[in-house]
Coordinates of C-alpha atoms and ligand atoms in Angstrom, one line a residue:
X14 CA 77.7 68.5 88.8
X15 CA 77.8 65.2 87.0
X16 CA 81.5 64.4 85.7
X17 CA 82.0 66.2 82.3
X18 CA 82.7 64.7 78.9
X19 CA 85.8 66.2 78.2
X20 CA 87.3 64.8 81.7
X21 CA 86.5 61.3 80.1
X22 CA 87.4 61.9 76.7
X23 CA 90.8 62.9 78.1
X24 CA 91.2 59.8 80.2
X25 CA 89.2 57.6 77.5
X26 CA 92.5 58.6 75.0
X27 CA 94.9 59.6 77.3
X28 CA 95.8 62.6 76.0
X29 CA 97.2 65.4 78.7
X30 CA 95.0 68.3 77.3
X31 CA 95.6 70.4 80.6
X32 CA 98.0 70.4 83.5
X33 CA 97.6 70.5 87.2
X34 CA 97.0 74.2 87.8
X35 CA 94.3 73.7 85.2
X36 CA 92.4 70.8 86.8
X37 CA 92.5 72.9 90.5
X38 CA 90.9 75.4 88.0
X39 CA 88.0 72.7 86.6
X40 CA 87.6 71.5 89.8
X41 CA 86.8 75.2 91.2
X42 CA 84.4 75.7 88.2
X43 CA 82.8 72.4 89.2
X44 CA 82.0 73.7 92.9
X45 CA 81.0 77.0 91.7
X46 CA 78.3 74.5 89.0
X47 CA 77.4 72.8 91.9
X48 CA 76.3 75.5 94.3
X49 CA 74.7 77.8 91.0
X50 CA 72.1 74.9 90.3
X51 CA 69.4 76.2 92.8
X52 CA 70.1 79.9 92.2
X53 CA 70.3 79.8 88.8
X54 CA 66.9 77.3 88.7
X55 CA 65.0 79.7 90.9
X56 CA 66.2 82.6 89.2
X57 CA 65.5 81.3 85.5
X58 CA 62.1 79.9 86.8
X59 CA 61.3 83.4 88.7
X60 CA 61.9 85.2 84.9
X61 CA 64.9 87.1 86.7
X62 CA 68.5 87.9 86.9
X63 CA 70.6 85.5 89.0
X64 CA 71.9 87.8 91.5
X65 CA 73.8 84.9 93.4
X66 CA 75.8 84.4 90.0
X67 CA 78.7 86.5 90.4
X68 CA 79.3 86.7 94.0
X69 CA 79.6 82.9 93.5
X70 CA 82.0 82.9 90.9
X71 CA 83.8 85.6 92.7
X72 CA 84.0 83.3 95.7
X73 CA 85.8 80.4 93.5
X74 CA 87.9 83.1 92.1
X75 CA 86.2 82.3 88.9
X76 CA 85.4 86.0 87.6
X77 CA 89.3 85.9 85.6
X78 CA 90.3 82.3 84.4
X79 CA 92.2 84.2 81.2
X80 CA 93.3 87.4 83.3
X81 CA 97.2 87.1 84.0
X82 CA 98.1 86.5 87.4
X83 CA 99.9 89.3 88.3
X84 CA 96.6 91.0 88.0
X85 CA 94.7 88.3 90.4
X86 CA 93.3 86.0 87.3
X87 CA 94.3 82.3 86.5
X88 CA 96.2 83.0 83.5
X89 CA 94.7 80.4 81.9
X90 CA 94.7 79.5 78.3
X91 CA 92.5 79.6 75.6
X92 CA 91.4 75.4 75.6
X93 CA 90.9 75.4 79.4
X94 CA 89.0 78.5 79.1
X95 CA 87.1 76.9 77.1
X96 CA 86.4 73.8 79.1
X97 CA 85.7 76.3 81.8
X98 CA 82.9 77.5 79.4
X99 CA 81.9 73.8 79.1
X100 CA 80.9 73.1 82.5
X101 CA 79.1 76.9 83.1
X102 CA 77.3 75.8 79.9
X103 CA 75.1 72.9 82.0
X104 CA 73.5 75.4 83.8
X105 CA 72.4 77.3 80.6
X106 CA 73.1 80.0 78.3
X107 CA 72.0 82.8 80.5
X108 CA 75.4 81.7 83.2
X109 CA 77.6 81.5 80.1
X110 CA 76.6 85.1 78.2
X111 CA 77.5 86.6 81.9
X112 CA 80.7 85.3 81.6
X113 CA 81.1 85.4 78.4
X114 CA 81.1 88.7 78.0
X115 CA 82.6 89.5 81.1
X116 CA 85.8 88.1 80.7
X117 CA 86.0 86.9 76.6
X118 CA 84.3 90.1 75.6
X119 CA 85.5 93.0 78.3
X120 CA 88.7 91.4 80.7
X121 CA 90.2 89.3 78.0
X122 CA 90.1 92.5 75.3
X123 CA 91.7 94.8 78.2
X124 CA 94.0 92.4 78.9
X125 CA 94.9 92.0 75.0
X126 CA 94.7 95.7 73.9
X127 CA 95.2 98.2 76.7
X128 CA 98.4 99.9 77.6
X129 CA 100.0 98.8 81.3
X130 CA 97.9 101.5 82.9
X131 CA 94.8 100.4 81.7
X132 CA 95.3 96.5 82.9
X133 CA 96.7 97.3 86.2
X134 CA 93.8 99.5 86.8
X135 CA 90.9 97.4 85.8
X136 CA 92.3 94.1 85.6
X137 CA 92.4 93.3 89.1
X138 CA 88.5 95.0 89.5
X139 CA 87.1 92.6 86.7
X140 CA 89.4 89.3 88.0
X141 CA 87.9 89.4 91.6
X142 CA 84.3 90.0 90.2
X143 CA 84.3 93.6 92.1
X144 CA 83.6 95.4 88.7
X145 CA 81.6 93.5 85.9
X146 CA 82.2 94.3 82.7
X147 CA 80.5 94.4 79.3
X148 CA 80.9 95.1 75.6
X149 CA 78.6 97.5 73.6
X150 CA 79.4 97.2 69.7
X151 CA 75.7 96.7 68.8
X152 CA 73.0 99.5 67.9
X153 CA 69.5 99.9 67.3
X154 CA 70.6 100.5 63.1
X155 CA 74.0 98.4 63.3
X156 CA 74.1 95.0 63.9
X157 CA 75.6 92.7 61.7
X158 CA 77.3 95.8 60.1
X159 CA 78.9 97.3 62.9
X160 CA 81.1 99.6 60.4
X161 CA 77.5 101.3 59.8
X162 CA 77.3 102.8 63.8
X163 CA 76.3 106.1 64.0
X164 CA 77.5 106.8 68.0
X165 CA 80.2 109.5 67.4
X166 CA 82.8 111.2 69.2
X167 CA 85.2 113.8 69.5
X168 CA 87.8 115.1 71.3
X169 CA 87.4 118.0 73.7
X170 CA 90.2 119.0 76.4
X171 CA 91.3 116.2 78.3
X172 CA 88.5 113.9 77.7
X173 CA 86.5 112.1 74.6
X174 CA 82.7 113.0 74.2
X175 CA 80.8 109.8 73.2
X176 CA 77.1 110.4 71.6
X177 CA 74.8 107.9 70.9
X178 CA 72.9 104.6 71.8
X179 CA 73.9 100.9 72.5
X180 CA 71.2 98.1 71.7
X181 CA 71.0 94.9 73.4
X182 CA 74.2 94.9 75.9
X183 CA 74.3 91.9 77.8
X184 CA 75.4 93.2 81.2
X185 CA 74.5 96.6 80.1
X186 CA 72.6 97.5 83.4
X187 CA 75.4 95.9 85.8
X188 CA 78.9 96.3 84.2
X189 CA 81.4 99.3 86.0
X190 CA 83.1 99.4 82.8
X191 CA 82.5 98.7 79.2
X192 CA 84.3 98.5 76.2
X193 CA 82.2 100.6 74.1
X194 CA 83.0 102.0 70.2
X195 CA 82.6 105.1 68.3
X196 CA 83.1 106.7 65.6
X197 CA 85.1 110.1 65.3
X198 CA 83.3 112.8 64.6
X199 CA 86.2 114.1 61.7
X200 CA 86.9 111.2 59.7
X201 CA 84.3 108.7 60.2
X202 CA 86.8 106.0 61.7
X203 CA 86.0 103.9 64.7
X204 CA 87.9 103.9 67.6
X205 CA 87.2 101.8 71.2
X206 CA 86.8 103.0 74.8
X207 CA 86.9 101.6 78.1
X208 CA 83.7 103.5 79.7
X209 CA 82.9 103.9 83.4
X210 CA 79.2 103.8 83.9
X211 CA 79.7 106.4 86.2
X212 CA 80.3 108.8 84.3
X213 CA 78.5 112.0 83.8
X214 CA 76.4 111.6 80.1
X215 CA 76.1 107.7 80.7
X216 CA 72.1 106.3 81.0
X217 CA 71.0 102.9 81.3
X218 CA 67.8 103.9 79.2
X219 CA 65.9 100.7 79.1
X220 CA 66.0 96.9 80.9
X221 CA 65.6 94.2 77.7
X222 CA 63.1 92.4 79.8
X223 CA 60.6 91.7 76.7
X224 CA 63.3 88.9 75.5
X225 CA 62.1 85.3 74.6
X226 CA 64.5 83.8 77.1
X227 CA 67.6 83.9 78.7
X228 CA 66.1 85.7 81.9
X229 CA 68.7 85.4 84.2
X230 CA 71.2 87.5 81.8
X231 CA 71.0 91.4 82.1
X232 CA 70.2 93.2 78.5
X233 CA 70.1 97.0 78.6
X234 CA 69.3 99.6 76.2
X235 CA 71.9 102.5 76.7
X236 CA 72.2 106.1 76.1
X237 CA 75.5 108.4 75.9
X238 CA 75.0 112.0 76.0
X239 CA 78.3 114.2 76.5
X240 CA 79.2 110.9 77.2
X241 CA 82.8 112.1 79.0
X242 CA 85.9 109.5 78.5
X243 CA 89.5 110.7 79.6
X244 CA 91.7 110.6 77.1
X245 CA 93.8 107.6 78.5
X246 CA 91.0 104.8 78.5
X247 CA 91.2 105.1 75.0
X248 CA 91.3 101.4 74.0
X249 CA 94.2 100.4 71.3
X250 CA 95.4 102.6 68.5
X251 CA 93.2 105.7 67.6
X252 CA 91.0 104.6 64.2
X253 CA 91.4 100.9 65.3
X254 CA 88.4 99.9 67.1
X255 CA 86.8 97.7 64.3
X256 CA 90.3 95.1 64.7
X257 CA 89.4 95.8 68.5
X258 CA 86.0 94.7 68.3
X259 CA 86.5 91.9 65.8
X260 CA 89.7 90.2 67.7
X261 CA 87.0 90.4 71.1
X262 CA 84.7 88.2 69.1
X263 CA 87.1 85.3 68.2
X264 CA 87.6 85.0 71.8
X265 CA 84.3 85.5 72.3
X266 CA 82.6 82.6 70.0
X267 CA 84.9 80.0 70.9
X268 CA 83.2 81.0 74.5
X269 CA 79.7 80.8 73.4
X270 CA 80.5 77.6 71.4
X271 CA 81.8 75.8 74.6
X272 CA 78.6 76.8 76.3
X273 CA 76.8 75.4 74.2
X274 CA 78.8 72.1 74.4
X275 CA 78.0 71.8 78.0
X276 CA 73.8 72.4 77.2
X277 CA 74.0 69.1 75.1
X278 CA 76.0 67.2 77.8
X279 CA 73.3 68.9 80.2
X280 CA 70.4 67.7 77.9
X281 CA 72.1 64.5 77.5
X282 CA 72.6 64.0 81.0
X283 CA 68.9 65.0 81.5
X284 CA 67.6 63.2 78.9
X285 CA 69.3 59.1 79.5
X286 CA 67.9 59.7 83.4
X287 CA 64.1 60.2 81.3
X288 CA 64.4 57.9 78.7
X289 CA 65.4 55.0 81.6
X290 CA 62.7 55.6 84.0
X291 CA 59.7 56.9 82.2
X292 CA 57.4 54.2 81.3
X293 CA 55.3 54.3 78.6
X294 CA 53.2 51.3 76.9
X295 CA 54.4 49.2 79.3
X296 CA 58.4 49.8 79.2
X297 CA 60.9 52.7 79.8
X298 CA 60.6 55.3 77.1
X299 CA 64.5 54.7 76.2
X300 CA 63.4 51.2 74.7
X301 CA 61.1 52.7 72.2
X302 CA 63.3 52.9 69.3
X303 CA 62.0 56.6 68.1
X304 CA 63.5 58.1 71.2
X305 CA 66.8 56.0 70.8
X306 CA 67.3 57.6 67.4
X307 CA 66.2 61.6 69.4
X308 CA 69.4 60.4 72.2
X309 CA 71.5 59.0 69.1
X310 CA 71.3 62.2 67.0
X311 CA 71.8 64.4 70.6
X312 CA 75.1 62.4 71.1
X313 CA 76.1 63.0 67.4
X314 CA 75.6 66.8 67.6
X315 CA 77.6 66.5 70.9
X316 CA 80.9 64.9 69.7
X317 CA 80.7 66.4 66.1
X318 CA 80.7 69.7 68.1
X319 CA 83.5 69.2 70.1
X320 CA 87.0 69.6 68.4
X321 CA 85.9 72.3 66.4
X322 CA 85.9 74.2 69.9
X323 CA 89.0 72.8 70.9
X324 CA 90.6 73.4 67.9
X325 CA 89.6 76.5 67.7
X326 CA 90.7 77.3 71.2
X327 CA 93.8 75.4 70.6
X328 CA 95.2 77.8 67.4
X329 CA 93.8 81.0 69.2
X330 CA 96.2 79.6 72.1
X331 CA 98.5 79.5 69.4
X332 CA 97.9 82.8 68.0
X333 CA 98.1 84.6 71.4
X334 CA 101.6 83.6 71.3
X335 CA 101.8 84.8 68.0
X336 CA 99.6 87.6 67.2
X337 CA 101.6 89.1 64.3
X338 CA 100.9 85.9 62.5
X339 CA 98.0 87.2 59.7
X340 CA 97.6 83.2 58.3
X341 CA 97.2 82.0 61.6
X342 CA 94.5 85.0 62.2
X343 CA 92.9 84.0 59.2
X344 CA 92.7 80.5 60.3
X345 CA 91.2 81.5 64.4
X346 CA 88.8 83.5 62.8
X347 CA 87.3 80.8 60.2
X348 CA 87.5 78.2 62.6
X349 CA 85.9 80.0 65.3
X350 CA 83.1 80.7 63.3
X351 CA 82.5 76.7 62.2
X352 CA 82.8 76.0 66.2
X353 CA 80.4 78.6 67.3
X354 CA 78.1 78.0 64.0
X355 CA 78.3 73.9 65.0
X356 CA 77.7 73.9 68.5
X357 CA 75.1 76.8 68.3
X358 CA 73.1 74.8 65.5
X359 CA 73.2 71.4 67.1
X360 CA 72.8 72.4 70.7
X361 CA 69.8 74.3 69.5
X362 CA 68.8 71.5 67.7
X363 CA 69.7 68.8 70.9
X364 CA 67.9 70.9 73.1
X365 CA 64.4 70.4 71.0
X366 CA 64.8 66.9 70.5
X367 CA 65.0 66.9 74.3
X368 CA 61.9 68.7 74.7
X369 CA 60.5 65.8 72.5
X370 CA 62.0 63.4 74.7
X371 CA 60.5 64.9 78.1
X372 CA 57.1 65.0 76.0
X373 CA 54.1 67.5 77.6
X374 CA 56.7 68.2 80.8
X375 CA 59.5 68.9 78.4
X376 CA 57.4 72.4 77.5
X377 CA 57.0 73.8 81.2
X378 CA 60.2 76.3 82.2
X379 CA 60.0 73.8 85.3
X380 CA 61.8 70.7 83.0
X381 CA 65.5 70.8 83.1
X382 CA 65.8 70.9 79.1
X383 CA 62.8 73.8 78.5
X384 CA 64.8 76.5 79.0
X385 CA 67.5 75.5 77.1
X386 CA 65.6 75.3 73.9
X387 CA 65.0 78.8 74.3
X388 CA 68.2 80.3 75.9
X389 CA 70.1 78.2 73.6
X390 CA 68.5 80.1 70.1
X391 CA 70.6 83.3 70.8
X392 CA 74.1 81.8 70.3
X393 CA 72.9 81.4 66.5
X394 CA 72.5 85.4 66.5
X395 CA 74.3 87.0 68.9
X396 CA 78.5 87.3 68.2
X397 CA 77.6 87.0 64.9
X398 CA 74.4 85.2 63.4
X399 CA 74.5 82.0 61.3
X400 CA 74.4 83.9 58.1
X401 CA 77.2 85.8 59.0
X402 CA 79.1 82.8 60.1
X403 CA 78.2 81.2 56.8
X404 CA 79.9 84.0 55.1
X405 CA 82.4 83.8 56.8
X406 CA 83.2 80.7 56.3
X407 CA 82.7 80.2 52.2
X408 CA 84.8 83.0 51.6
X409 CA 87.5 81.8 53.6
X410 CA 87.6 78.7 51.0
X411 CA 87.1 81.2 48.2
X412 CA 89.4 84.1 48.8
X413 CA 88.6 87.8 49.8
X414 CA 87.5 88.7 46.5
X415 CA 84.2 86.8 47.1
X416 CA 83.5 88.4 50.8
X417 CA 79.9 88.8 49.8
X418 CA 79.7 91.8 52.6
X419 CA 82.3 94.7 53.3
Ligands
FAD225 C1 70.2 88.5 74.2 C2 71.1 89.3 73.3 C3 72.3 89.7 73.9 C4 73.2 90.5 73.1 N1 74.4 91.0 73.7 C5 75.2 91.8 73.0 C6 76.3 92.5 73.7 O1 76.6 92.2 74.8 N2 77.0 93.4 73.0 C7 76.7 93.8 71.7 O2 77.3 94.6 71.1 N3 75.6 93.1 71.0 C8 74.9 92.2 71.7 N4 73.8 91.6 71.1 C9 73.5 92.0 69.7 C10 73.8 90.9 68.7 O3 75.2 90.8 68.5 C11 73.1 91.3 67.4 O4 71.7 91.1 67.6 C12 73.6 90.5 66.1 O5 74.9 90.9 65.8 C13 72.7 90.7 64.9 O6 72.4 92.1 64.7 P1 70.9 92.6 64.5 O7 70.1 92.1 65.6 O8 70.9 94.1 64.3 O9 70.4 91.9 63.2 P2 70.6 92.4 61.6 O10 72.1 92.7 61.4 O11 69.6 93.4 61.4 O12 70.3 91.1 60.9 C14 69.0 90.6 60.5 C15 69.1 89.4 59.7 O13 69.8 89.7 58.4 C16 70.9 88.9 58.3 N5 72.0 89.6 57.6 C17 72.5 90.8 57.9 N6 73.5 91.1 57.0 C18 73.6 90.1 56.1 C19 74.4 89.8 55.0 N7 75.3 90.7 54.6 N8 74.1 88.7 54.3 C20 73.2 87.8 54.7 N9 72.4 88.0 55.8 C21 72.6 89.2 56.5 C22 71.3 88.5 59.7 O14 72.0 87.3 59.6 C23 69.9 88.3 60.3 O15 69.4 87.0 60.0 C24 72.9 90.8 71.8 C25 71.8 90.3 71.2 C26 70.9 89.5 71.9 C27 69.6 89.0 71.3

């Protein structure tokens, strides 16, 4: 894996941004990058899931950087989760939604909202990457409007019935457990569930194979019927699974943004190698000036993505240590949006001006920057489209009374 930008940037300005522990960490992810390039190549060129992905990760102990030690994780904090995200991000969205929503979406909401009980018992299953774990919020009527879901429950005995259906689960087909949301049956409120897909009433009903890209991620279609819960993997306070779901997505776009830090610096990387030794009208590409300004404007969207990711990651850090803190809340949530809406734009944007760059070879999946002009379009909709993001982020300048949606 070639050295990463944020290793120089730290040397370049000499800032200490992480400690030891954390660079054995980067240095892990780096070998676990290293050996995922021909898997995760074959597996994106062979329109399939990349079945060598997690027993990698597992292998570098990589399946729960944020997951406390005591339950087998790293421990690791929110910036060098995020530079974690960086590197898994060169080898392309479909490594980084795995993880993503493994450990931002699933582990990392456990870890933040279950009881004792609940962390010791599936904690240590998600950090050693024996259980994979997913998030189902989304719904074939309820996307942007999650408050809209119509998947019910109710209580019966012991145990929680869930009803319903789950659209578009990344991991959906894979996960042991999910962190899935419902709304009661009695008053309408929705409350969150740590779900084991083996449970009776549980029903992977269809593979999301028909996608545009990102082939080597898992997206399922499920069903619930008499879905059965017990009681005690109920997720957080009863009636608060909308805060549940919400405070999973900060965590989770500051992961999707960093992922899509590490597809520039993959297209960059891809990109200087083309520009310096294809030769066109008699000299290398990169001397053409029209392809200078292309790598100029990919560098720009690189660095004028970056610290809104690490500041982002830097006041959730904060806020972690803090979460009764409702400015600093305010102020994760906001600038998590402007990270993920940033990087997602420009590495969308970096990853067609690389295309461009490659010319006709840039357009065949078999071109290191093809597939990430495609993978790379569904971190502007997934966790939260652009327009959402947009929203987001006026009203936080103009005040709640102009939220322009409830
Ligand atoms: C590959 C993939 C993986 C996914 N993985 C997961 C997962 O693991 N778990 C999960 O729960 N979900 C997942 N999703 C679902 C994803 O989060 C939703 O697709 C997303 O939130 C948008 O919802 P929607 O598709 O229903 O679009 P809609 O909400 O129907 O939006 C359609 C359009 O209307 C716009 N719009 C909606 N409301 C407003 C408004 N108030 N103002 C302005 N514009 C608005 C949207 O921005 C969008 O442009 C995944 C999606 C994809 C494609």
């Amino acid at each position: 894996m070639e050295e990463t930008f944020s290793k120089s940037i730290e040397q370049l300005v000499g800032l200490k941004l992480v400690g030891e522990k954390d660079v054995k960490l980067l240095e892990r992810v780096d070998k676990a990058c290293d050996e995922l390039l021909v898997p995760e190549y074959e597996a994106y060129v062979e329109r399939r899931f990349n079945s060598d992905l997690v027993p990698i990760l597992s292998k570098h102990k990589l399946m729960g950087i944020p997951i406390a030690e005591e339950y087998g994780g790293d421990g690791a904090g929110m910036l060098v989760h995020s530079l974690a995200m960086e590197r898994l991000g060169q080898l392309g969205m479909g490594v980084v939604t795995l993880v993503d929503v493994h450990q931002f979406l699933g582990s990392l909401t456990i870890q933040q909202w279950g009881n004792s009980e609940q962390r010791s018992r599936y904690l240590p299953e998600a950090a050693s990457g024996r259980a994979i774990l997913a998030y189902a919020l989304t719904e074939p009527e309820a996307g942007s409007d999650p408050a809209s879901m119509s998947t019910t429950f109710k209580a019966e005995g012991s145990k929680y019935l869930l009803n319903g259906e789950k659209y578009l689960i990344s991991n959906g087909s894979i996960a042991r457990y999910l962190v899935v949301f419902a709304k009661s049956v009695e008053d309408g409120r929705v409350s969150s569930f740590i779900v084991d897909s083996k449970s009776p009433g549980f029903k992977v009903s269809m593979h999301l194979s028909e996608k545009l890209g990102l082939f080597t991620s898992d997206t399922a279609q499920l069903e619930f019927h008499d879905l059965e819960v017990p009681k005690e993997d109920l997720l957080g306070p009863l009636g608060r699974g909308l805060s549940v779901a919400y405070s999973a997505l900060l965590n989770g776009r500051i992961g999707i943004a960093s992922g899509c830090l590490g597809v520039m610096e993959d297209c960059l990387i891809s990109c200087t190698e083309r520009a310096k030794t294809r030769v066109q009208h008699g000299k290398e590409i990169g001397k053409h000036q029209l392809i200078q300004l292309h790598l100029c404007r990919i560098v720009a969207d690189l660095e004028s993505s970056r610290w809104p990711i690490y500041m982002a990651a830097i006041l959730k850090e904060k806020l972690d240590s803090d979460p009764k803190n409702s400015d600093l809340l305010r102020e994760v949530d906001r600038q998590s949006a402007i990270a993920k809406f940033i990087a997602s734009n420009n590495a969308y944007d970096a990853a067609d001006r690389s295309v461009q760059i490659f010319g006709g070879f840039g357009y065949s999946i078999l071109s290191p920057v093809g597939k990430h002009l495609i993978d790379t379009r569904v971190a502007r909709i997934y966790e939260g489209t652009d327009e959402i993001m947009e929203l987001k982020i006026a009203s936080s300048i103009l005040g709640k009374e102009f939220e322009a949606y409830r």
